[in-house]
mmCIF file of C-alpha atoms in Angstrom:
data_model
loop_
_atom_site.group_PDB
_atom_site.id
_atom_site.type_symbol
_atom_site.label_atom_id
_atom_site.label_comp_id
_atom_site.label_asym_id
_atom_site.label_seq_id
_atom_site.Cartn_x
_atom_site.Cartn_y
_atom_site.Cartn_z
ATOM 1 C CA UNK A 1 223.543 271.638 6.778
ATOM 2 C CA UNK A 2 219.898 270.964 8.113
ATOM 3 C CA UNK A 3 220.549 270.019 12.166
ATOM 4 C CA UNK A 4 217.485 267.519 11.577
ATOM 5 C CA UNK A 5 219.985 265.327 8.688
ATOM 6 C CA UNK A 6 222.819 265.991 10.879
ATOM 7 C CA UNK A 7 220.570 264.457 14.203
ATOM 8 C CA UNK A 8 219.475 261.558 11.914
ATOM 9 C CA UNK A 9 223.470 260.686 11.216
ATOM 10 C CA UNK A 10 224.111 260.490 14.854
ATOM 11 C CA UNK A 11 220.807 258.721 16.092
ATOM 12 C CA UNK A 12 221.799 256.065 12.413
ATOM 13 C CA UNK A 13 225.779 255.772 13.932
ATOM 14 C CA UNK A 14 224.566 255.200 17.997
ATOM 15 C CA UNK A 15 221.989 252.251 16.401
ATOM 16 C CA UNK A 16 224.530 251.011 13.975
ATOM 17 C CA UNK A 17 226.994 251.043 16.879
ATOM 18 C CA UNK A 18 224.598 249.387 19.179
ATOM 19 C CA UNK A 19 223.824 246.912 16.841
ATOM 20 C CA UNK A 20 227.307 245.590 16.220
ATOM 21 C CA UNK A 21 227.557 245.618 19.829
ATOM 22 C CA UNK A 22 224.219 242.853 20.166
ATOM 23 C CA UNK A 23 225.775 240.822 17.249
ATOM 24 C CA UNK A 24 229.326 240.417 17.904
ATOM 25 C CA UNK A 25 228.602 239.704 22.073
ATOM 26 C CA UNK A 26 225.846 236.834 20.685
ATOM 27 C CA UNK A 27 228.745 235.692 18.555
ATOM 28 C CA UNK A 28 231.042 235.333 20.911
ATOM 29 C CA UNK A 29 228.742 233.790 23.457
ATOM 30 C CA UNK A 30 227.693 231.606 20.775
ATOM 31 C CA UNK A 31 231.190 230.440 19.937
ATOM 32 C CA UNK A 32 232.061 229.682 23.625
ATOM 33 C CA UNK A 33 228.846 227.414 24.003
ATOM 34 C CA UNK A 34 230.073 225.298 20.619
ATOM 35 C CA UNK A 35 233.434 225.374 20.934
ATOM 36 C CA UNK A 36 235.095 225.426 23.921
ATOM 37 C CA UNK A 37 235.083 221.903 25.955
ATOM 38 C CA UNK A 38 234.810 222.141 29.589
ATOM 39 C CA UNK A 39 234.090 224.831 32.214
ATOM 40 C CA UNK A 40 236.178 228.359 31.883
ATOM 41 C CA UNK A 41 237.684 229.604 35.535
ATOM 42 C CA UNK A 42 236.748 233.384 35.511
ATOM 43 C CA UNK A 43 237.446 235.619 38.127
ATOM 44 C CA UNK A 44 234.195 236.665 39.529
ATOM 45 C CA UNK A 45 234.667 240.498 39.805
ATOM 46 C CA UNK A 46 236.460 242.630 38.129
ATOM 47 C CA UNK A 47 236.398 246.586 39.379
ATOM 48 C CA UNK A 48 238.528 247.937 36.125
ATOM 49 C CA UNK A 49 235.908 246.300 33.578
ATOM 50 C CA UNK A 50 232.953 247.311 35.866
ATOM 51 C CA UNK A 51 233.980 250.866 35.989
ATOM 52 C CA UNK A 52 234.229 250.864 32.132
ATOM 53 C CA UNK A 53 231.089 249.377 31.175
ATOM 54 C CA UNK A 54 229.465 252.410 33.537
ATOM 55 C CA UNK A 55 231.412 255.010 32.462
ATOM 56 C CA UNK A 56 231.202 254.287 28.662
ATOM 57 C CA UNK A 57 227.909 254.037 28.259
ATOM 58 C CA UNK A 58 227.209 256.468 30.491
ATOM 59 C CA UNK A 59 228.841 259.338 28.850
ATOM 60 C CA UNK A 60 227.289 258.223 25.580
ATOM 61 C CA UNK A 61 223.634 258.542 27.080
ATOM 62 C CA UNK A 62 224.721 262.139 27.944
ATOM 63 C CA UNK A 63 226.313 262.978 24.147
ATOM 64 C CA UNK A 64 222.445 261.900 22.838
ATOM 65 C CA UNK A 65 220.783 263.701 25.684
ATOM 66 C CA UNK A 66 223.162 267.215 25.259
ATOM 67 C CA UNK A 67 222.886 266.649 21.255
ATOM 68 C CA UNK A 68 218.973 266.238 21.359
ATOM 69 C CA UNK A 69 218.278 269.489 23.935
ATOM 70 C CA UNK A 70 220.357 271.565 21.507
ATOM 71 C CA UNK A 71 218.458 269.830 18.615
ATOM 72 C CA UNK A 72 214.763 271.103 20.328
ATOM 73 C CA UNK A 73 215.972 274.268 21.859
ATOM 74 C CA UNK A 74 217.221 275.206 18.363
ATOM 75 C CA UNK A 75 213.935 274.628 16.849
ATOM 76 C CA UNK A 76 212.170 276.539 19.525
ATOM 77 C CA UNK A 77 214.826 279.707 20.034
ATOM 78 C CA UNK A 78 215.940 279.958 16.034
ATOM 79 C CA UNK A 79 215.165 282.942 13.986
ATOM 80 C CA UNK A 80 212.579 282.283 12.102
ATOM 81 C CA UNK A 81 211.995 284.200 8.451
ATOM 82 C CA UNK A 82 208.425 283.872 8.138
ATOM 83 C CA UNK A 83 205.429 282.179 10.248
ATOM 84 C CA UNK A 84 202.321 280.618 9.271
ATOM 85 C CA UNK A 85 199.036 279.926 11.679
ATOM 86 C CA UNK A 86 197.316 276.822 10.429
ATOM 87 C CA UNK A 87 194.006 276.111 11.954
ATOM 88 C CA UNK A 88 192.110 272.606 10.862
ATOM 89 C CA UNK A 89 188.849 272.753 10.712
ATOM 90 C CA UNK A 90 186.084 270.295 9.183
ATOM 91 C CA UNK A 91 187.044 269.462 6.656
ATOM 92 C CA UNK A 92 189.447 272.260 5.521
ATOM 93 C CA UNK A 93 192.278 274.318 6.928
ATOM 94 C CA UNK A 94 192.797 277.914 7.386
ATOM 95 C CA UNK A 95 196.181 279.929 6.650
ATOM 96 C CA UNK A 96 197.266 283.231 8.314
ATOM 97 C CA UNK A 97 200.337 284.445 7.238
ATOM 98 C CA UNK A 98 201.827 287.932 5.429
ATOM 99 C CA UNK A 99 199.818 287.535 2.661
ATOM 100 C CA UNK A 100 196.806 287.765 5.000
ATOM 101 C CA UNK A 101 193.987 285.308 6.129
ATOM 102 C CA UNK A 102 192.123 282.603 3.970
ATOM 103 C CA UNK A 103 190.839 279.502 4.099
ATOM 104 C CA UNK A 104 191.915 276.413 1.699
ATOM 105 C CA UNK A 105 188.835 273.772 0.098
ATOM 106 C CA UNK A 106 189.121 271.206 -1.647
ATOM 107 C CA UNK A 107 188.154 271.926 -5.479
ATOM 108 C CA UNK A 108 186.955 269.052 -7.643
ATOM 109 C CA UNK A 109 189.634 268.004 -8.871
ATOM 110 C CA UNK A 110 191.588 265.455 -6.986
ATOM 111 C CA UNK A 111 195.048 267.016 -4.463
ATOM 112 C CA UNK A 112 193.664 270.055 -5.781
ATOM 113 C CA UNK A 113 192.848 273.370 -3.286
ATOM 114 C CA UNK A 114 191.590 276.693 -3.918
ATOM 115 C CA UNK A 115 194.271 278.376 -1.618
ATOM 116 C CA UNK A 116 197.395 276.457 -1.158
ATOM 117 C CA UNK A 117 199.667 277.580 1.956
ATOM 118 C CA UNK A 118 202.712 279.622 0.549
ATOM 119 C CA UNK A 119 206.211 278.924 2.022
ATOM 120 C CA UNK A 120 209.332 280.325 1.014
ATOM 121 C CA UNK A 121 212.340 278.446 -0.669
ATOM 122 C CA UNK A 122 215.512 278.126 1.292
ATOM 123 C CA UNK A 123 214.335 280.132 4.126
ATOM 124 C CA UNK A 124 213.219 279.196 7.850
ATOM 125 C CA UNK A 125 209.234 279.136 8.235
ATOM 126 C CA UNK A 126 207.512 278.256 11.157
ATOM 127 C CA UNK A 127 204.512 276.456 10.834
ATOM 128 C CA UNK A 128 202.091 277.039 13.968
ATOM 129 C CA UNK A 129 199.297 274.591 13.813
ATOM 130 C CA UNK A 130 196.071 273.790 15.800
ATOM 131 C CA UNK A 131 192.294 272.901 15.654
ATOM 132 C CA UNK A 132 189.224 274.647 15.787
ATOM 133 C CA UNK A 133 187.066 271.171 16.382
ATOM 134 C CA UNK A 134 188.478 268.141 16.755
ATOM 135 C CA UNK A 135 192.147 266.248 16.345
ATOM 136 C CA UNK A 136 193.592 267.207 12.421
ATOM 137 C CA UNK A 137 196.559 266.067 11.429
ATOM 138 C CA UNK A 138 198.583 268.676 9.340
ATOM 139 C CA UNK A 139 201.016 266.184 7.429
ATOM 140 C CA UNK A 140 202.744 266.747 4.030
ATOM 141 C CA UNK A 141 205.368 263.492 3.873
ATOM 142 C CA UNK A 142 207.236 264.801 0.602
ATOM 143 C CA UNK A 143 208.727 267.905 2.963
ATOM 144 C CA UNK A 144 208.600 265.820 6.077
ATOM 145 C CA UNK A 145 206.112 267.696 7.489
ATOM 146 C CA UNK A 146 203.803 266.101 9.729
ATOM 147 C CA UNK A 147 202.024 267.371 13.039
ATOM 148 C CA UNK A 148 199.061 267.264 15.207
ATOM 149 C CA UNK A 149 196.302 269.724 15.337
ATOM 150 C CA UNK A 150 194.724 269.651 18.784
ATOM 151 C CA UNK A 151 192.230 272.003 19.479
ATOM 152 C CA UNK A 152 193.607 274.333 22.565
ATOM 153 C CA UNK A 153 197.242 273.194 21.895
ATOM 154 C CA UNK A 154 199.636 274.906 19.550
ATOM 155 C CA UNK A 155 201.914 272.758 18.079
ATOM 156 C CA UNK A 156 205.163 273.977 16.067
ATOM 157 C CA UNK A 157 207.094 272.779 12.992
ATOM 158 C CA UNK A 158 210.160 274.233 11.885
ATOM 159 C CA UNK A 159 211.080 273.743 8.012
ATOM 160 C CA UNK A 160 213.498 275.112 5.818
ATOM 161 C CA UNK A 161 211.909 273.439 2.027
ATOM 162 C CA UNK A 162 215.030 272.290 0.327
ATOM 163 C CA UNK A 163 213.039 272.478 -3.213
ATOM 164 C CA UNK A 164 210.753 274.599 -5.325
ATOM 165 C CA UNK A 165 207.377 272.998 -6.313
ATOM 166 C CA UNK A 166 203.410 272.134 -5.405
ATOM 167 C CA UNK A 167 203.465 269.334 -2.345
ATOM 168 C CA UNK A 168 200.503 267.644 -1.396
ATOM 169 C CA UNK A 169 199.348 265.792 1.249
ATOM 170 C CA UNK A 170 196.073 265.035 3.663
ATOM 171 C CA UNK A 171 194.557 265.298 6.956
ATOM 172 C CA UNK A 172 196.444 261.624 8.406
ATOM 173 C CA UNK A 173 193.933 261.679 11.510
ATOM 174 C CA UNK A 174 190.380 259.957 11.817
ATOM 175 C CA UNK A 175 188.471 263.552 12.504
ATOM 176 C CA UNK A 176 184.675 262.705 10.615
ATOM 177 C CA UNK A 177 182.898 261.919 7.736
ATOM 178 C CA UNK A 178 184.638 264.324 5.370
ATOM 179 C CA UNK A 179 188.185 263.540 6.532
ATOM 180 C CA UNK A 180 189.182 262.153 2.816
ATOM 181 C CA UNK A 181 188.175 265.611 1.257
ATOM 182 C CA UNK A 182 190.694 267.666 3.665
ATOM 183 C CA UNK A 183 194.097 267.771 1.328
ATOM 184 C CA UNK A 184 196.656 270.215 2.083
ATOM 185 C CA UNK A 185 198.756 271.965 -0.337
ATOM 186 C CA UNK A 186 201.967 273.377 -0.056
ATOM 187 C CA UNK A 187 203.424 275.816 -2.668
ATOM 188 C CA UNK A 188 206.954 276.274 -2.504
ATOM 189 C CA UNK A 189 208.141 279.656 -4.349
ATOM 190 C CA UNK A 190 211.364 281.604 -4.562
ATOM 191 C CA UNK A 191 210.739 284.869 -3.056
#
């Protein structure tokens, strides 16, 4: 199982759970306001219920915290089966990888390149990706790819592709006059 669906689950059941928790406390205060007559005699403290509503919510903040270091660590310690160096440039991107060095332009036909980047199906890659100019963004949304390409920073995406096939996708940062003829694609093989 991919850690980043299993993450998504638990960040979906913490919101959900929050969530319920909003709704059925406006409920209630909402039913008290309408329907009860008169003023309700509550005891002003209450240690037991203060100690719960601390502890409970504390230990949950530490699940998400222990769940998401393990979550980044694992993306940044894994064992990684091949690793690609992606450099943006204006206004195309450069590959280095085992099948050597090359640079990717845009051909005339539209979401069309002359060297897509080659990743391999079912298998980890790590996608290092930077700038040689000014701020690219490296994004691909049908793999869920998407990063920043700063130049002097290296910034690191971890994918395993789930499916064989030619993605395509585009520079999604502001970065000059030619940023519209800047695709990127992606060719998913088995190897």
């Amino acid at each position: 199982m991919n850690l980043s669906i299993l993450y998504m689950d638990v960040v979906s059941y913490i919101s959900l759970l929050c969530i319920f928790i909003v709704v059925f406390v406006m409920a209630f205060l909402f039913y008290i306001v309408i329907f009860t007559k008169g003023v309700m005699a509550m005891d002003s403290e209450s240690s037991m219920l203060e100690l719960v509503w601390t502890i409970v919510p504390t230990f949950g903040v530490l699940f998400l915290c222990i769940f998401n270091v393990n979550f980044v660590l694992s993306n940044i310690e894994g064992e990684v089966d091949d690793t690609s160096k992606i450099i943006g440039r204006q206004w195309y991107w450069s590959y280095e990888n085992q099948n050597g060095c090359y640079d990717s332009y845009m051909l005339s036909l539209i979401n069309n390149v002359d060297n897509p980047l080659v990743l391999s199906y079912g298998k980890t890659n790590r996608l290092l990706i930077t700038s040689s100019d000014v701020i690219h963004s490296f994004s691909v949304p049908s793999l869920g790819l998407k990063a920043d390409a700063i130049p002097g920073r290296i910034n690191q995406i971890i994918t395993i592709p789930d499916r064989v096939g030619i993605f395509v996708g585009y520079c999604s940062e502001l970065c000059g006059v030619n940023h519209s003829y800047m695709p990127i694609v992606v060719e998913v093989i088995n190897s």
